[in-house]
Amino acid sequence: MFRRTLVVSYWGFGMHTDMEKNAANLAEWPLAAAALVIAIPFYQTVGEYEMLGFKYWGGDDFNRMEIIRNFALIVGGFLGLWLAWRRIVLMDRQTEVALQDSKQKEMDHVAARFERAVELLGSDELRFQQFAVSRINTIATAWPDEYSAAAISLFAGQLRIVAAASHKRRDPKGFPTNFVNETSAYLFEHIERCELKRIYYPEVELTEIVLGQPQIRNLIVTPQTFKGSDLLQADFVKCSFEGRFEPDDFKCIGAVFTDCEFDRAEFIGSNFTHTGFFSGEIRMGIWVGCDMTGAAFRDVLFRKNRPVFYRCIMGNVDFRATDSFRMQMSGVHLTSSNFEECLVWNPGQLPTGLDECDPPMYLNLTGEHDENGHKFDVKPIEDTNNEE
């Protein structure tokens, strides 16, 4: 049973306001009467007598009965005020009890809805699972303190179930795309909400999971972070990659890396097809035997004059605008030494944009090819002119 805490809802707040109005209406008549009782004798006393003068205490116009009557009215007025105050206190207590009862009933109702959604999440039909995920997200968004942590665990668990079912069918492309994308978005939204509001949530295990179009920020990614997971069109923002990644450690087809750092990161045989690298920095990173087909590099700093791509498939890789003003100011340039024994599947799929670098580079097919494709060399254009 999930923790149930009293939360003021819109309906509860409206009922609380109505009850306070009723209490105020009941108390305003004795308060008005008491005010009149006090105001009249004070007006008469101050208007007809001098409070500190001789007449007030025993002059010719001294009227003992009138003074007694006035003071009796004053005492009665204060008594009326006290009774009215007591009435207000009693009504406040009754209102508070009624409000607490209504809150508890409301939270019981919300808890019942949440439990029904969790049960529905275990259905074999996708449409019921989608409805359950949407209902859980709605409840967790309205009551984050109570249900965000539970929602995070449920979303991650459901994505892991989807991944396991797909792998069992040996059909990694057969994910229910809309369901995976929607659930992934809810998962990271609630993680971010918990971080901002400092709500405790259990550590999320992202291994053996499928994530659709997730936006992952400020994360140190190691080979164990997404081991065995499928990341569909993931968006990495300001993440740092460290360690040796084997093919099963990182599958990121169609991913986008923005302002990411690759420091001592080594990718072996990974699939980076149709990925994008923007405004990042490659320090000691290296890609070995990776499929980079259709990848794009924009404003990426290559810090070391050493191989970055070794025996990689580089078909239609776009390096245009890589050697940007930012790189020139840093004294960093993409050079021919960053490529070693790279290949393309088709001779007409050579990388583009290297001729716009500083110094500009020229690509030449070596004529060698094997089962992995056709090999090509990358050389500065100045060297090719000297050879001629």
Short mmCIF file of C-alpha atoms in Angstrom, two decimals:
data_model
loop_
_atom_site.label_atom_id
_atom_site.label_comp_id
_atom_site.label_asym_id
_atom_site.label_seq_id
_atom_site.Cartn_x
_atom_site.Cartn_y
_atom_site.Cartn_z
CA MET A 1 0.00 0.00 0.00
CA PHE A 2 1.43 3.36 -1.01
CA ARG A 3 1.92 6.15 1.48
CA ARG A 4 -1.14 8.37 1.79
CA THR A 5 -0.64 11.95 2.88
CA LEU A 6 -3.35 14.60 3.19
CA VAL A 7 -3.18 17.00 0.27
CA VAL A 8 -5.49 19.99 -0.29
CA SER A 9 -7.14 19.56 -3.69
CA TYR A 10 -9.24 21.98 -5.66
CA TRP A 11 -12.46 20.30 -4.54
CA GLY A 12 -11.34 20.16 -0.92
CA PHE A 13 -10.36 23.80 -0.99
CA GLY A 14 -13.78 24.81 -2.30
CA MET A 15 -15.58 22.87 0.40
CA HIS A 16 -13.33 24.38 3.06
CA THR A 17 -14.19 27.88 1.82
CA ASP A 18 -17.94 27.19 1.91
CA MET A 19 -17.80 25.85 5.46
CA GLU A 20 -15.82 28.87 6.62
CA LYS A 21 -18.44 31.14 5.08
CA ASN A 22 -21.19 29.29 6.93
CA ALA A 23 -19.28 29.62 10.20
CA ALA A 24 -18.74 33.33 9.61
CA ASN A 25 -22.43 33.87 8.83
CA LEU A 26 -23.46 32.16 12.07
CA ALA A 27 -21.02 34.21 14.11
CA GLU A 28 -21.61 37.64 12.59
CA TRP A 29 -25.00 38.30 14.34
CA PRO A 30 -23.75 37.88 17.94
CA LEU A 31 -20.64 39.89 16.99
CA ALA A 32 -22.79 42.72 15.62
CA ALA A 33 -25.08 42.70 18.66
CA ALA A 34 -22.10 42.74 21.01
CA ALA A 35 -20.58 45.68 19.16
CA LEU A 36 -23.81 47.67 19.46
CA VAL A 37 -24.15 46.80 23.16
CA ILE A 38 -20.66 48.15 23.81
CA ALA A 39 -20.83 51.15 21.52
CA ILE A 40 -24.13 52.64 22.86
CA PRO A 41 -23.18 52.94 26.58
CA PHE A 42 -19.71 54.20 25.71
CA TYR A 43 -21.23 56.89 23.53
CA GLN A 44 -23.72 57.87 26.20
CA THR A 45 -21.14 57.86 28.97
CA VAL A 46 -18.52 59.85 27.09
CA GLY A 47 -21.09 62.18 25.52
CA GLU A 48 -22.94 63.13 28.72
CA TYR A 49 -20.21 62.93 31.38
CA GLU A 50 -16.60 63.78 31.80
CA MET A 51 -14.95 60.48 32.67
CA LEU A 52 -12.50 62.06 35.09
CA GLY A 53 -14.65 64.99 36.18
CA PHE A 54 -16.59 65.62 39.41
CA LYS A 55 -20.00 65.20 37.78
CA TYR A 56 -19.25 61.68 36.73
CA TRP A 57 -18.37 60.60 40.28
CA GLY A 58 -21.10 62.38 42.25
CA GLY A 59 -22.09 65.81 40.96
CA ASP A 60 -25.52 67.30 40.75
CA ASP A 61 -26.30 65.43 37.55
CA PHE A 62 -25.00 62.13 38.88
CA ASN A 63 -27.33 59.21 38.01
CA ARG A 64 -26.29 56.02 39.75
CA MET A 65 -28.78 53.77 37.94
CA GLU A 66 -27.67 54.99 34.54
CA ILE A 67 -24.04 54.30 35.35
CA ILE A 68 -24.94 50.81 36.63
CA ARG A 69 -26.96 50.16 33.51
CA ASN A 70 -24.13 51.32 31.22
CA PHE A 71 -21.53 49.20 32.95
CA ALA A 72 -23.89 46.22 32.88
CA LEU A 73 -24.31 46.70 29.14
CA ILE A 74 -20.53 46.90 28.73
CA VAL A 75 -20.02 43.69 30.69
CA GLY A 76 -22.78 42.05 28.66
CA GLY A 77 -21.13 43.19 25.46
CA PHE A 78 -17.81 41.63 26.41
CA LEU A 79 -19.64 38.45 27.39
CA GLY A 80 -21.34 38.45 23.99
CA LEU A 81 -17.98 38.85 22.29
CA TRP A 82 -16.54 35.95 24.26
CA LEU A 83 -19.53 33.74 23.37
CA ALA A 84 -19.21 34.69 19.71
CA TRP A 85 -15.48 33.89 19.80
CA ARG A 86 -16.24 30.52 21.36
CA ARG A 87 -18.78 29.88 18.62
CA ILE A 88 -16.22 30.69 15.93
CA VAL A 89 -13.63 28.38 17.54
CA LEU A 90 -16.17 25.57 17.66
CA MET A 91 -17.10 26.09 14.02
CA ASP A 92 -13.42 26.16 13.03
CA ARG A 93 -12.88 22.85 14.76
CA GLN A 94 -15.91 21.33 13.06
CA THR A 95 -14.70 22.70 9.71
CA GLU A 96 -11.21 21.28 10.25
CA VAL A 97 -12.57 17.84 11.13
CA ALA A 98 -14.87 17.87 8.10
CA LEU A 99 -11.99 18.99 5.85
CA GLN A 100 -9.71 16.26 7.12
CA ASP A 101 -12.42 13.68 6.54
CA SER A 102 -12.91 14.93 3.00
CA LYS A 103 -9.17 14.91 2.34
CA GLN A 104 -8.85 11.37 3.59
CA LYS A 105 -11.78 10.23 1.44
CA GLU A 106 -10.23 11.95 -1.57
CA MET A 107 -6.83 10.37 -1.01
CA ASP A 108 -8.45 6.97 -0.52
CA HIS A 109 -10.19 7.47 -3.84
CA VAL A 110 -6.91 8.48 -5.55
CA ALA A 111 -5.11 5.48 -4.02
CA ALA A 112 -7.82 3.16 -5.31
CA ARG A 113 -7.51 4.66 -8.81
CA PHE A 114 -3.72 4.25 -8.69
CA GLU A 115 -3.99 0.62 -7.60
CA ARG A 116 -6.46 -0.13 -10.38
CA ALA A 117 -4.07 1.45 -12.91
CA VAL A 118 -1.21 -0.69 -11.61
CA GLU A 119 -3.33 -3.81 -12.00
CA LEU A 120 -4.28 -2.75 -15.52
CA LEU A 121 -0.60 -2.27 -16.37
CA GLY A 122 -0.17 -6.04 -16.11
CA SER A 123 -2.68 -6.65 -18.91
CA ASP A 124 -1.60 -8.54 -22.02
CA GLU A 125 -3.28 -6.00 -24.30
CA LEU A 126 -1.24 -2.97 -25.34
CA ARG A 127 -4.20 -0.57 -25.33
CA PHE A 128 -4.88 -1.32 -21.65
CA GLN A 129 -1.19 -0.84 -20.85
CA GLN A 130 -1.20 2.53 -22.60
CA PHE A 131 -4.27 3.62 -20.64
CA ALA A 132 -2.66 2.46 -17.38
CA VAL A 133 0.58 4.35 -18.08
CA SER A 134 -1.37 7.52 -18.87
CA ARG A 135 -3.47 7.18 -15.69
CA ILE A 136 -0.39 6.57 -13.52
CA ASN A 137 1.33 9.60 -15.03
CA THR A 138 -1.73 11.81 -14.41
CA ILE A 139 -1.95 10.79 -10.75
CA ALA A 140 1.80 11.08 -10.16
CA THR A 141 1.86 14.54 -11.76
CA ALA A 142 -0.98 15.78 -9.52
CA TRP A 143 0.48 14.21 -6.34
CA PRO A 144 4.26 13.99 -6.90
CA ASP A 145 5.21 13.61 -3.25
CA GLU A 146 3.08 10.49 -2.93
CA TYR A 147 3.31 8.77 -6.30
CA SER A 148 6.28 10.02 -8.40
CA ALA A 149 8.75 7.51 -6.92
CA ALA A 150 6.31 4.64 -7.48
CA ALA A 151 5.62 5.84 -11.04
CA ILE A 152 9.35 5.89 -11.86
CA SER A 153 9.75 2.28 -10.74
CA LEU A 154 6.64 1.19 -12.63
CA PHE A 155 7.64 2.91 -15.89
CA ALA A 156 11.19 1.51 -15.79
CA GLY A 157 9.87 -1.97 -15.02
CA GLN A 158 7.37 -1.83 -17.87
CA LEU A 159 10.05 -0.74 -20.37
CA ARG A 160 12.22 -3.63 -19.19
CA ILE A 161 9.34 -6.05 -19.77
CA VAL A 162 8.87 -4.69 -23.31
CA ALA A 163 12.59 -5.11 -24.04
CA ALA A 164 12.63 -8.67 -22.71
CA ALA A 165 9.59 -9.62 -24.80
CA SER A 166 11.18 -8.17 -27.94
CA HIS A 167 14.49 -9.95 -27.34
CA LYS A 168 12.62 -13.20 -26.72
CA ARG A 169 11.01 -12.84 -30.15
CA ARG A 170 14.48 -11.93 -31.52
CA ASP A 171 12.96 -8.87 -33.08
CA PRO A 172 14.77 -5.80 -31.66
CA LYS A 173 12.97 -3.54 -34.16
CA GLY A 174 9.55 -4.79 -33.14
CA PHE A 175 9.06 -2.43 -30.21
CA PRO A 176 5.65 -0.71 -29.86
CA THR A 177 7.13 2.66 -30.77
CA ASN A 178 4.41 4.98 -29.49
CA PHE A 179 4.09 3.14 -26.20
CA VAL A 180 7.87 3.06 -25.66
CA ASN A 181 8.29 6.76 -26.53
CA GLU A 182 5.41 7.84 -24.28
CA THR A 183 6.52 5.73 -21.31
CA SER A 184 10.15 6.85 -21.69
CA ALA A 185 9.09 10.50 -21.73
CA TYR A 186 7.03 10.02 -18.55
CA LEU A 187 9.94 8.22 -16.88
CA PHE A 188 12.46 11.03 -17.38
CA GLU A 189 9.90 13.76 -16.65
CA HIS A 190 9.26 12.32 -13.20
CA ILE A 191 12.97 11.76 -12.57
CA GLU A 192 13.61 15.43 -13.38
CA ARG A 193 10.64 16.52 -11.22
CA CYS A 194 11.96 14.51 -8.26
CA GLU A 195 15.41 16.03 -8.72
CA LEU A 196 14.04 19.58 -8.80
CA LYS A 197 11.71 19.10 -5.82
CA ARG A 198 14.18 16.91 -3.94
CA ILE A 199 11.76 14.04 -3.69
CA TYR A 200 13.36 10.73 -2.82
CA TYR A 201 13.07 8.05 -5.47
CA PRO A 202 14.79 4.66 -5.78
CA GLU A 203 17.81 4.42 -8.08
CA VAL A 204 16.65 3.64 -11.60
CA GLU A 205 18.25 0.63 -13.23
CA LEU A 206 18.65 1.39 -16.95
CA THR A 207 20.15 -1.95 -18.02
CA GLU A 208 18.26 -4.45 -20.20
CA ILE A 209 15.72 -1.77 -21.03
CA VAL A 210 14.32 -0.06 -24.10
CA LEU A 211 14.07 3.74 -24.18
CA GLY A 212 12.33 5.69 -26.93
CA GLN A 213 13.44 9.27 -27.65
CA PRO A 214 14.64 9.89 -24.08
CA GLN A 215 16.40 13.14 -23.20
CA ILE A 216 19.29 12.24 -20.91
CA ARG A 217 21.11 15.14 -19.24
CA ASN A 218 24.30 15.53 -17.21
CA LEU A 219 24.92 11.81 -16.86
CA ILE A 220 28.27 10.03 -16.59
CA VAL A 221 27.80 7.09 -18.94
CA THR A 222 29.89 3.97 -18.36
CA PRO A 223 29.67 0.52 -20.00
CA GLN A 224 27.39 -0.59 -17.16
CA THR A 225 24.92 2.30 -17.39
CA PHE A 226 22.90 1.01 -20.35
CA LYS A 227 24.28 -2.50 -20.63
CA GLY A 228 22.04 -4.62 -22.83
CA SER A 229 19.64 -1.73 -23.45
CA ASP A 230 18.23 -0.34 -26.69
CA LEU A 231 18.18 3.44 -26.97
CA LEU A 232 15.93 4.56 -29.80
CA GLN A 233 16.74 8.09 -30.97
CA ALA A 234 18.11 9.10 -27.58
CA ASP A 235 19.10 12.72 -26.95
CA PHE A 236 22.22 13.01 -24.77
CA VAL A 237 22.87 16.52 -23.46
CA LYS A 238 26.08 17.42 -21.60
CA CYS A 239 26.86 13.80 -20.80
CA SER A 240 30.32 12.33 -20.29
CA PHE A 241 31.31 8.92 -21.69
CA GLU A 242 34.06 6.92 -20.02
CA GLY A 243 35.27 3.32 -20.35
CA ARG A 244 35.39 0.53 -22.91
CA PHE A 245 32.02 -0.11 -24.56
CA GLU A 246 31.39 -3.49 -26.16
CA PRO A 247 28.63 -3.99 -28.77
CA ASP A 248 26.06 -5.12 -26.17
CA ASP A 249 26.92 -2.27 -23.82
CA PHE A 250 25.61 0.58 -25.92
CA LYS A 251 23.05 0.53 -28.77
CA CYS A 252 22.18 4.06 -29.80
CA ILE A 253 20.86 4.07 -33.36
CA GLY A 254 19.72 7.57 -34.31
CA ALA A 255 21.04 9.16 -31.12
CA VAL A 256 22.02 12.84 -30.80
CA PHE A 257 24.99 13.91 -28.67
CA THR A 258 24.94 17.61 -27.75
CA ASP A 259 27.79 19.19 -25.73
CA CYS A 260 28.98 15.71 -24.72
CA GLU A 261 32.53 14.74 -23.76
CA PHE A 262 34.24 11.52 -24.84
CA ASP A 263 37.18 11.25 -22.48
CA ARG A 264 38.97 7.88 -22.46
CA ALA A 265 35.91 6.32 -24.06
CA GLU A 266 36.46 3.37 -26.39
CA PHE A 267 33.63 1.98 -28.53
CA ILE A 268 34.21 -1.47 -29.98
CA GLY A 269 31.93 -2.63 -32.80
CA SER A 270 29.05 -0.36 -31.70
CA ASN A 271 26.32 0.85 -34.01
CA PHE A 272 26.28 4.64 -34.46
CA THR A 273 24.28 4.78 -37.68
CA HIS A 274 22.45 8.07 -38.29
CA THR A 275 23.74 9.64 -35.08
CA GLY A 276 24.55 13.32 -34.63
CA PHE A 277 27.43 14.93 -32.70
CA PHE A 278 27.02 18.64 -31.95
CA SER A 279 29.32 21.02 -30.03
CA GLY A 280 30.99 18.17 -28.18
CA GLU A 281 34.58 17.33 -27.40
CA ILE A 282 36.52 14.16 -28.22
CA ARG A 283 39.59 14.00 -26.02
CA MET A 284 40.84 10.42 -25.80
CA GLY A 285 37.79 8.82 -27.39
CA ILE A 286 38.15 6.23 -30.15
CA TRP A 287 35.72 4.27 -32.31
CA VAL A 288 37.00 0.83 -33.38
CA GLY A 289 35.14 -1.24 -35.95
CA CYS A 290 31.95 0.82 -35.47
CA ASP A 291 29.27 1.41 -38.06
CA MET A 292 29.10 5.21 -38.44
CA THR A 293 26.96 5.21 -41.59
CA GLY A 294 24.98 8.44 -41.94
CA ALA A 295 26.51 10.07 -38.85
CA ALA A 296 27.02 13.85 -38.75
CA PHE A 297 29.62 15.93 -36.88
CA ARG A 298 29.08 19.65 -36.21
CA ASP A 299 31.44 21.88 -34.26
CA VAL A 300 33.12 18.95 -32.49
CA LEU A 301 36.58 19.40 -30.98
CA PHE A 302 39.12 16.65 -31.71
CA ARG A 303 41.73 17.21 -29.02
CA LYS A 304 44.40 14.69 -29.99
CA ASN A 305 46.29 14.23 -33.24
CA ARG A 306 45.69 10.50 -33.12
CA PRO A 307 43.32 7.91 -34.64
CA VAL A 308 39.73 8.55 -33.66
CA PHE A 309 38.09 6.27 -36.25
CA TYR A 310 39.84 2.93 -36.73
CA ARG A 311 38.41 0.41 -39.23
CA CYS A 312 35.02 2.08 -39.01
CA ILE A 313 32.28 2.03 -41.65
CA MET A 314 32.09 5.71 -42.67
CA GLY A 315 29.49 5.70 -45.44
CA ASN A 316 27.93 9.14 -46.03
CA VAL A 317 29.36 10.56 -42.80
CA ASP A 318 28.97 14.34 -42.91
CA PHE A 319 31.83 16.47 -41.59
CA ARG A 320 30.63 19.78 -42.99
CA ALA A 321 31.07 22.75 -40.62
CA THR A 322 33.17 20.58 -38.32
CA ASP A 323 36.19 22.86 -38.59
CA SER A 324 34.26 25.86 -37.28
CA PHE A 325 35.30 29.19 -35.82
CA ARG A 326 35.12 27.61 -32.34
CA MET A 327 37.65 24.99 -33.37
CA GLN A 328 39.94 27.53 -35.00
CA MET A 329 39.95 29.68 -31.85
CA SER A 330 40.89 26.57 -29.85
CA GLY A 331 43.71 25.71 -32.22
CA VAL A 332 42.11 22.34 -32.87
CA HIS A 333 41.52 20.87 -36.32
CA LEU A 334 40.25 17.63 -37.75
CA THR A 335 43.22 16.00 -39.48
CA SER A 336 43.89 13.00 -41.66
CA SER A 337 45.56 11.24 -38.73
CA ASN A 338 42.12 10.90 -37.09
CA PHE A 339 41.22 8.25 -39.72
CA GLU A 340 42.89 4.87 -40.06
CA GLU A 341 41.86 1.95 -42.28
CA CYS A 342 38.28 3.18 -42.57
CA LEU A 343 35.80 1.74 -45.07
CA VAL A 344 32.56 2.35 -46.93
CA TRP A 345 30.01 -0.18 -48.09
CA ASN A 346 29.68 1.48 -51.47
CA PRO A 347 32.37 3.48 -53.33
CA GLY A 348 29.83 6.25 -53.87
CA GLN A 349 29.29 6.74 -50.10
CA LEU A 350 32.54 8.49 -49.14
CA PRO A 351 32.36 10.97 -46.24
CA THR A 352 31.63 14.58 -47.18
CA GLY A 353 32.81 17.94 -45.90
CA LEU A 354 36.47 17.09 -45.27
CA ASP A 355 37.50 19.44 -48.06
CA GLU A 356 36.14 22.33 -45.96
CA CYS A 357 38.48 21.63 -43.04
CA ASP A 358 41.74 23.44 -42.30
CA PRO A 359 43.79 22.05 -43.88
CA PRO A 360 41.33 20.65 -46.43
CA MET A 361 41.48 16.90 -46.93
CA TYR A 362 41.07 14.62 -49.86
CA LEU A 363 39.55 11.11 -49.82
CA ASN A 364 40.86 8.42 -52.10
CA LEU A 365 39.74 4.80 -52.51
CA THR A 366 42.72 2.48 -52.14
CA GLY A 367 41.22 -0.21 -54.35
CA GLU A 368 41.28 -2.70 -51.48
CA HIS A 369 38.08 -4.22 -50.23
CA ASP A 370 36.96 -7.13 -48.08
CA GLU A 371 33.73 -8.41 -46.56
CA ASN A 372 33.47 -5.17 -44.55
CA GLY A 373 33.60 -2.82 -47.54
CA HIS A 374 35.98 -0.63 -49.57
CA LYS A 375 38.97 1.00 -47.90
CA PHE A 376 39.84 4.66 -48.39
CA ASP A 377 42.63 7.02 -47.39
CA VAL A 378 42.32 10.55 -46.04
CA LYS A 379 45.15 12.94 -46.94
CA PRO A 380 45.65 16.70 -46.91
CA ILE A 381 45.11 18.23 -50.34
CA GLU A 382 48.61 19.75 -50.17
CA ASP A 383 50.14 16.28 -50.02
CA THR A 384 48.21 15.14 -53.08
CA ASN A 385 49.43 18.20 -55.02
CA ASN A 386 53.05 17.44 -54.06
CA GLU A 387 52.68 13.86 -55.23
CA GLU A 388 51.53 15.08 -58.62
#
